[in-house]
Every structure is written in structure tokens, then in C-alpha cells.
Short mmCIF file of C-alpha atoms in Angstrom, two decimals:
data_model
loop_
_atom_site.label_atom_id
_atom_site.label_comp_id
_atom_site.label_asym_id
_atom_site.label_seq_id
_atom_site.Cartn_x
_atom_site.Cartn_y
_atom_site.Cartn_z
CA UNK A 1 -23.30 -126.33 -18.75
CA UNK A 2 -22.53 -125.95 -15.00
CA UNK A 3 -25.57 -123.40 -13.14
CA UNK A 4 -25.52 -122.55 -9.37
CA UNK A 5 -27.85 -124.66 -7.68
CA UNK A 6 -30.20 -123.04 -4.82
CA UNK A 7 -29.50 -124.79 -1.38
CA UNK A 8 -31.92 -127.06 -0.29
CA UNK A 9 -34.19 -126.79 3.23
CA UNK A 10 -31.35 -129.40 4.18
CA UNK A 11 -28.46 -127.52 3.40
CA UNK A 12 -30.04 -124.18 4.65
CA UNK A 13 -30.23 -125.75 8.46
CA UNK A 14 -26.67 -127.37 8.19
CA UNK A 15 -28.07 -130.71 7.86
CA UNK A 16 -28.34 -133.68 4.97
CA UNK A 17 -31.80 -135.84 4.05
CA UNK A 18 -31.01 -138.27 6.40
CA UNK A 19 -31.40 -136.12 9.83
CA UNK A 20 -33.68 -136.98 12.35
CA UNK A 21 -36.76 -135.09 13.25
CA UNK A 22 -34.44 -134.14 16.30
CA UNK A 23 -31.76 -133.11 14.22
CA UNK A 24 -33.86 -130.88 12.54
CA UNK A 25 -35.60 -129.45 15.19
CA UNK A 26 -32.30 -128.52 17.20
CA UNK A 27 -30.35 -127.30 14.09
CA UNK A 28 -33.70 -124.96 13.22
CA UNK A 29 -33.90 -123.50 17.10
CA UNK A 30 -30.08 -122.86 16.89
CA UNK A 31 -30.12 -121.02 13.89
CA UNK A 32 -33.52 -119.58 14.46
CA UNK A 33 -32.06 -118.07 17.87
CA UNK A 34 -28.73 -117.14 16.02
CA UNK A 35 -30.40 -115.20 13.15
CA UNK A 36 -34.09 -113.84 14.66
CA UNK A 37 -34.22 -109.91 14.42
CA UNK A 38 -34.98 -109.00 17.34
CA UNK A 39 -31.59 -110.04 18.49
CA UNK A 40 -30.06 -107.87 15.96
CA UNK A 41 -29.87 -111.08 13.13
CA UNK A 42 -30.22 -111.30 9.61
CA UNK A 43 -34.17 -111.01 8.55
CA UNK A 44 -33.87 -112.70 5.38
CA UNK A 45 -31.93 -115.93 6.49
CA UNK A 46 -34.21 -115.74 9.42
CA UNK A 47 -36.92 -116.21 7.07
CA UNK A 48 -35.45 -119.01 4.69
CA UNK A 49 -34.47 -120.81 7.67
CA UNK A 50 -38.38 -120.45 8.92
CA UNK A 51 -39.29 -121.30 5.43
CA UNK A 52 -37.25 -124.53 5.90
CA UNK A 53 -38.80 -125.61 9.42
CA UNK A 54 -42.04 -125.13 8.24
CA UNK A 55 -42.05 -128.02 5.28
CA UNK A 56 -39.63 -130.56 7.30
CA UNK A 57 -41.51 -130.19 10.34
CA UNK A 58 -44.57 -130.97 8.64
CA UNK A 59 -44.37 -134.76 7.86
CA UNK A 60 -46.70 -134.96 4.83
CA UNK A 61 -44.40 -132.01 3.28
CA UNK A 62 -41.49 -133.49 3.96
CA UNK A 63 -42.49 -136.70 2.26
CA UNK A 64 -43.20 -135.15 -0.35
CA UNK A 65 -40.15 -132.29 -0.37
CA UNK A 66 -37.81 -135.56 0.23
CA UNK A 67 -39.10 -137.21 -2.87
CA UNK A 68 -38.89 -134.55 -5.34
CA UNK A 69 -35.61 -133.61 -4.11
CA UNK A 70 -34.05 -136.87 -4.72
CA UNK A 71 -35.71 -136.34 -8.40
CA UNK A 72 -33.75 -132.82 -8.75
CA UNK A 73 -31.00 -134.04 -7.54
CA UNK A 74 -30.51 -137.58 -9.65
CA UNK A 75 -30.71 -139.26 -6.03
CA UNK A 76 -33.07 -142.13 -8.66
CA UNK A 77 -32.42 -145.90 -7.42
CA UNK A 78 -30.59 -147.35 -10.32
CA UNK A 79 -33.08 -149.43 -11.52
CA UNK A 80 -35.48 -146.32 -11.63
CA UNK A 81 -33.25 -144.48 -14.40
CA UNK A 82 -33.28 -145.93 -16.97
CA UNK A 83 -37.61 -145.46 -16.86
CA UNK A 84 -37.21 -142.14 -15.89
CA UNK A 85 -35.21 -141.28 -18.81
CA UNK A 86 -36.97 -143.10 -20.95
CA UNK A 87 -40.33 -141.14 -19.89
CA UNK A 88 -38.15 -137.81 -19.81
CA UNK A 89 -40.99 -136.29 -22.02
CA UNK A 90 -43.95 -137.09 -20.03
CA UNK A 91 -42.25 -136.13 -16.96
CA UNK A 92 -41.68 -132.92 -17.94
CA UNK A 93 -45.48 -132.68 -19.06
CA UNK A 94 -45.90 -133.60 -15.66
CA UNK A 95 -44.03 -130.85 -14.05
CA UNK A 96 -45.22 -128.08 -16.37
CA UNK A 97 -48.68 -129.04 -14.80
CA UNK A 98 -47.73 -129.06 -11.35
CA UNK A 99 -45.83 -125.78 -11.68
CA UNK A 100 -49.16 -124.36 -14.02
CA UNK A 101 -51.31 -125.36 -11.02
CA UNK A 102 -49.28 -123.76 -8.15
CA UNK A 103 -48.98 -120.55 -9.74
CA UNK A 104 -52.84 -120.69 -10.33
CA UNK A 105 -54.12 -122.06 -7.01
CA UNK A 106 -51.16 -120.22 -4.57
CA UNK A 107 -48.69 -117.65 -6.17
CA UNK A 108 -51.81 -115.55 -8.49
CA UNK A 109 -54.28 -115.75 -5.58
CA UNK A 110 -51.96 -115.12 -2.65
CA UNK A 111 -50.17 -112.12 -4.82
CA UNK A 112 -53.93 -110.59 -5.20
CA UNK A 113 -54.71 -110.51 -1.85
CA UNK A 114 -50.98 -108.85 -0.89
CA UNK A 115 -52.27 -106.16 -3.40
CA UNK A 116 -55.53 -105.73 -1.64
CA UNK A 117 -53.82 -104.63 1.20
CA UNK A 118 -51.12 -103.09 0.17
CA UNK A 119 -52.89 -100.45 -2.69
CA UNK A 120 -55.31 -99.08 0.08
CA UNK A 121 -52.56 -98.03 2.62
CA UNK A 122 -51.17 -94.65 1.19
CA UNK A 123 -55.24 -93.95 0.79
CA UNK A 124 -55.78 -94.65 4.65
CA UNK A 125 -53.00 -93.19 5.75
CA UNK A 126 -53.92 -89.95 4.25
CA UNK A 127 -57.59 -90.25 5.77
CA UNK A 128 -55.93 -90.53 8.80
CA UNK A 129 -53.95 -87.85 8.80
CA UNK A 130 -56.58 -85.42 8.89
CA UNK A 131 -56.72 -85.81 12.43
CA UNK A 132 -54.93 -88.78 13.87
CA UNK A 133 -56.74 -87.91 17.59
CA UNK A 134 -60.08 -88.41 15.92
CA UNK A 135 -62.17 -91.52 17.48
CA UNK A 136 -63.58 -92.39 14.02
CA UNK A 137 -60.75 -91.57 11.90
CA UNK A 138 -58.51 -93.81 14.06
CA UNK A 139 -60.84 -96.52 13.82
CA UNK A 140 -61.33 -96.86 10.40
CA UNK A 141 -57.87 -97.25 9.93
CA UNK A 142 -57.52 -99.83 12.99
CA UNK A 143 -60.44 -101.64 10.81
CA UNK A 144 -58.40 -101.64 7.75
CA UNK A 145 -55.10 -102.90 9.81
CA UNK A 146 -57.35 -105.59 11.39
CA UNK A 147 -59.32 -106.92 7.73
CA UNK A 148 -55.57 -106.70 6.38
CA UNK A 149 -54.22 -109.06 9.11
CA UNK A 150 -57.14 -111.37 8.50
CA UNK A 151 -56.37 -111.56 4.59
CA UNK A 152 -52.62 -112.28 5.32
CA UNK A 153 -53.63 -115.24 7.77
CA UNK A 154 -55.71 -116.45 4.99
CA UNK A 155 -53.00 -116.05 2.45
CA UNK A 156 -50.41 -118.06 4.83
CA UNK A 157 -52.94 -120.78 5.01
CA UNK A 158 -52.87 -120.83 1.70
CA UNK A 159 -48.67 -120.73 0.70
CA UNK A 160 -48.76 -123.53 3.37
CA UNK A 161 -51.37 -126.15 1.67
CA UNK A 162 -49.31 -127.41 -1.36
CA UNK A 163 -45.43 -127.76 -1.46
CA UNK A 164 -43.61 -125.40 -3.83
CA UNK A 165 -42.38 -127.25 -6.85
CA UNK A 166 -38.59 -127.21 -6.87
CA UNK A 167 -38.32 -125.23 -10.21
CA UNK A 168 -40.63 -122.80 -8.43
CA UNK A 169 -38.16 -122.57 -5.21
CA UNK A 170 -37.11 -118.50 -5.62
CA UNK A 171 -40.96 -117.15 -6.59
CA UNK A 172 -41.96 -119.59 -3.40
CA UNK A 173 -38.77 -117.95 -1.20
CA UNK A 174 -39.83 -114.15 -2.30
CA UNK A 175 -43.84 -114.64 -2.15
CA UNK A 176 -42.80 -116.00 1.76
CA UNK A 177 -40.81 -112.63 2.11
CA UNK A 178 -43.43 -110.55 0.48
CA UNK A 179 -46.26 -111.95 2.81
CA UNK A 180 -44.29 -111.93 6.14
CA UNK A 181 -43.05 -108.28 5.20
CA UNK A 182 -46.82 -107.14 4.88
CA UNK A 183 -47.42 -109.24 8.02
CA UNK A 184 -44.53 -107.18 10.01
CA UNK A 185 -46.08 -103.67 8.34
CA UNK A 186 -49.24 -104.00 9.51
CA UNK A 187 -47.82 -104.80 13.25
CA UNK A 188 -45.57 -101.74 13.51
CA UNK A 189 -49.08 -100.14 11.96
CA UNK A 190 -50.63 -101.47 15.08
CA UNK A 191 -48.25 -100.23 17.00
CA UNK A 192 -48.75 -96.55 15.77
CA UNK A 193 -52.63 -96.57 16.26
CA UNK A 194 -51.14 -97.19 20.31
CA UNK A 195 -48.97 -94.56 21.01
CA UNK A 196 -48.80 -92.29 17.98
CA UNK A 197 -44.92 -93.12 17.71
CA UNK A 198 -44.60 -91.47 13.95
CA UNK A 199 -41.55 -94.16 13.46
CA UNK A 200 -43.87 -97.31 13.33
CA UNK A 201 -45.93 -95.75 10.74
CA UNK A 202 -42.64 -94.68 8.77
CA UNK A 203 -41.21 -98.19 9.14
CA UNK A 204 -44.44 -100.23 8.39
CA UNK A 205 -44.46 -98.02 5.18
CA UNK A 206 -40.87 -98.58 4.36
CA UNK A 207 -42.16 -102.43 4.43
CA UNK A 208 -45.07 -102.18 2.44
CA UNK A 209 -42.67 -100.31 0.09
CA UNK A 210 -40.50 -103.61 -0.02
CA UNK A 211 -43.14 -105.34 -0.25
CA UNK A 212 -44.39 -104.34 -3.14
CA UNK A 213 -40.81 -104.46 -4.77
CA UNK A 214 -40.47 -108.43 -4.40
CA UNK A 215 -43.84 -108.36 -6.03
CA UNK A 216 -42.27 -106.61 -8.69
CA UNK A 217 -39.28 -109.30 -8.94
CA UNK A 218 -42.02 -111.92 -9.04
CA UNK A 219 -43.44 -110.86 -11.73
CA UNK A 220 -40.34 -110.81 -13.38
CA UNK A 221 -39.66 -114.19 -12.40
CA UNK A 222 -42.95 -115.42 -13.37
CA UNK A 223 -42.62 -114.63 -16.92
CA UNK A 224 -40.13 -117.73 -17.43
CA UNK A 225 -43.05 -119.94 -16.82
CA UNK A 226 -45.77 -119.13 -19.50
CA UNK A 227 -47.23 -122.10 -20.75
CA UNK A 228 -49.83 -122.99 -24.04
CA UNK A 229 -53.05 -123.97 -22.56
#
């Protein structure tokens, strides 16, 4: 039975497993110039190609992105296959552990600390609003926006310390897009505390809002991968 296969980092800049650190690094500015939204491109293949740059331009990653793709895709030497089928069972022991131990030690940990800055918002927002032109008031909520930021740098340090396992690939795409919407919020949040501009607050709510609905897919997701202890 035939499934649609998600397009590798490769395929997403144009390129195959064999390009050059060059290769990459020109095919990522050219689509990363192409697609950026401030120039009116697409956000979301902005951020897969980003996504993309950020494991092959890390060499460590992309040794060990490179490797498991050739697994997913039966790229095996041939005198590799018939081991790997004969060990079919162990290596899929193997993978259930490496996918139970991402979700545990990046997606559940990361998705807690988008919720711990995401729940608070409509709170401080409302605190806010009972005088926006209050010294304190304004404050407290530029503290909040600033402990928020710090909690999302903490979380991208976190997606960026183990590679996503390939059976993973969507939850790893939409947790990327969760984070970096949160990220944008709280900068057009910034940007109210500034002027007062009632649009940046509207849009970094609108993004919180979205935010919170790729948690929701997530979860969703997540529920195909409930393993016995």
C-alpha cells in the first residue's frame, strides 16, 4: 500500500544528499530570501525551509539526519539488507525507544513551557487594560513579555539538541511552528508596550491563538505513538 511520503530537508531546498555544504547554503539563502515574510512570502515554507538549514548546517545533525534517512528511504548498502531485515524486530524496538525518548526529553517539556506562556496572556492582558498609561501596570506586563521570551529561548535550545526521529517529522515541523509563532507574538507584544499601536496587541493575540491550535493538532498527532512501558 502506496502512502505520500513527507519531503525530506533535501527535497524541501531543491537539492539531493549529495550537495555540498555550498550547495546548501546558496539553495537555503535563495529560498530563504524568496519566501521570508517580510517580503510578503509564505510564513510556513519560510519556516520548513529554516527548519531544514538548521539540521544540514549543523554537521553533527546532518550526520546523523543523512544516516537515518538512507534507513527510511531503503538507501541500505546491499550487503547491509539482508541484516537489517533479519533484525527487523529489534530495530523497530529500537525506534520505539528513540521516538519514546524524544517525546519525553523535547516534544512534553518544550509543549509545557509554550503553555506557560501562552495560559497567562489573556490574564495580563486584562491587568493591563485597566490602565495601559500606568508605569506599574505596563511593567508587569513588559516583565511577563520578557520571562516569556526567556522560556522560548530555552525551549529552542532545547528542539535543537537531539534530531527529530523521522517517524516524528510532522509533530517536530508543527512544535517548530508552534514555538516560532509564540516567539513572533510576544515581539508584536513588544511592540505594543512601545507605541500603544492596538494592532500589535491584536495580531500577537491572533498568534498565540494559532499557537495554541497546532498544540491542539499535536496532541492529536501524539496519540499514534503510545507505547507499554
Amino acid at each position: 500500500m502506496s502512502s505520500l511520503r513527507a519531503k525530506s530537508h533535501y527535497e524541501e531546498l531543491g537539492l539531493n544528499i549529495e550537495a555540498t555544504a555550498s550547495e546548501i547554503k546558496s539553495a537555503y539563502r535563495l529560498l530563504a530570501k524568496k519566501y521570508h515574510p517580510d517580503t510578503g512570502g509564505n510564513k510556513e515554507k519560510f519556516l520548513i525551509i529554516q527548519h531544514a538549514w538548521e539540521i544540514l548546517n549543523d554537521p553533527e545533525k546532518k550526520k546523523l539526519y543523512d544516516r537515518n534517512l538512507l534507513v527510511t528511504t531503503n538507501h541500505l548498502k546491499e550487503e547491509d539488507v539482508s541484516f537489517s531485515l533479519k533484525n527487523n524486530k529489534n530495530h523497530s524496538t529500537m525506534s520505539d525507544g528513540i521516538i519514546k525518548d524524544w517525546i519525553k526529553t523535547i516534544y512534553d517539556p518544550s509543549n509545557r513551557i509554550i503553555t506557560q506562556v501562552i495560559k497567562p496572556l489573556n490574564n495580563e492582558i486584562k491587568k493591563l487594560s485597566a490602565d495601559p498609561y500606568d508605569d506599574n501596570l505596563m511593567e508587569n506586563f513588559s516583565q511577563y513579555i520578557s520571562e516569556s521570551r526567556t522560556k522560548i529561548e530555552r525551549l529552542t535550545s532545547k528542539y535543537k539538541s537531539k534530531l527529530i526521529p523521522s517517524e516524528l517529522s510532522k509533530i517536530g515541523l508543527d512544535l517548530y511552528h508552534c514555538f516560532s509563532q509564540v516567539s513572533d507574538a510576544l515581539d508584536e507584544l513588544d511592540r505594543y508596550t512601545k507605541g500603544y499601536v492596538d494592532n500589535y496587541l491584536f495580531d500577537g493575540k491572533e498568534m498565540m491563538k494559532e499557537a495554541k491550535r497546532l498544540q491542539t493538532v499535536m496532541k492529536e498527532n501524539k496519540k499514534k505513538y503510545q507505547f507499554k512501558n
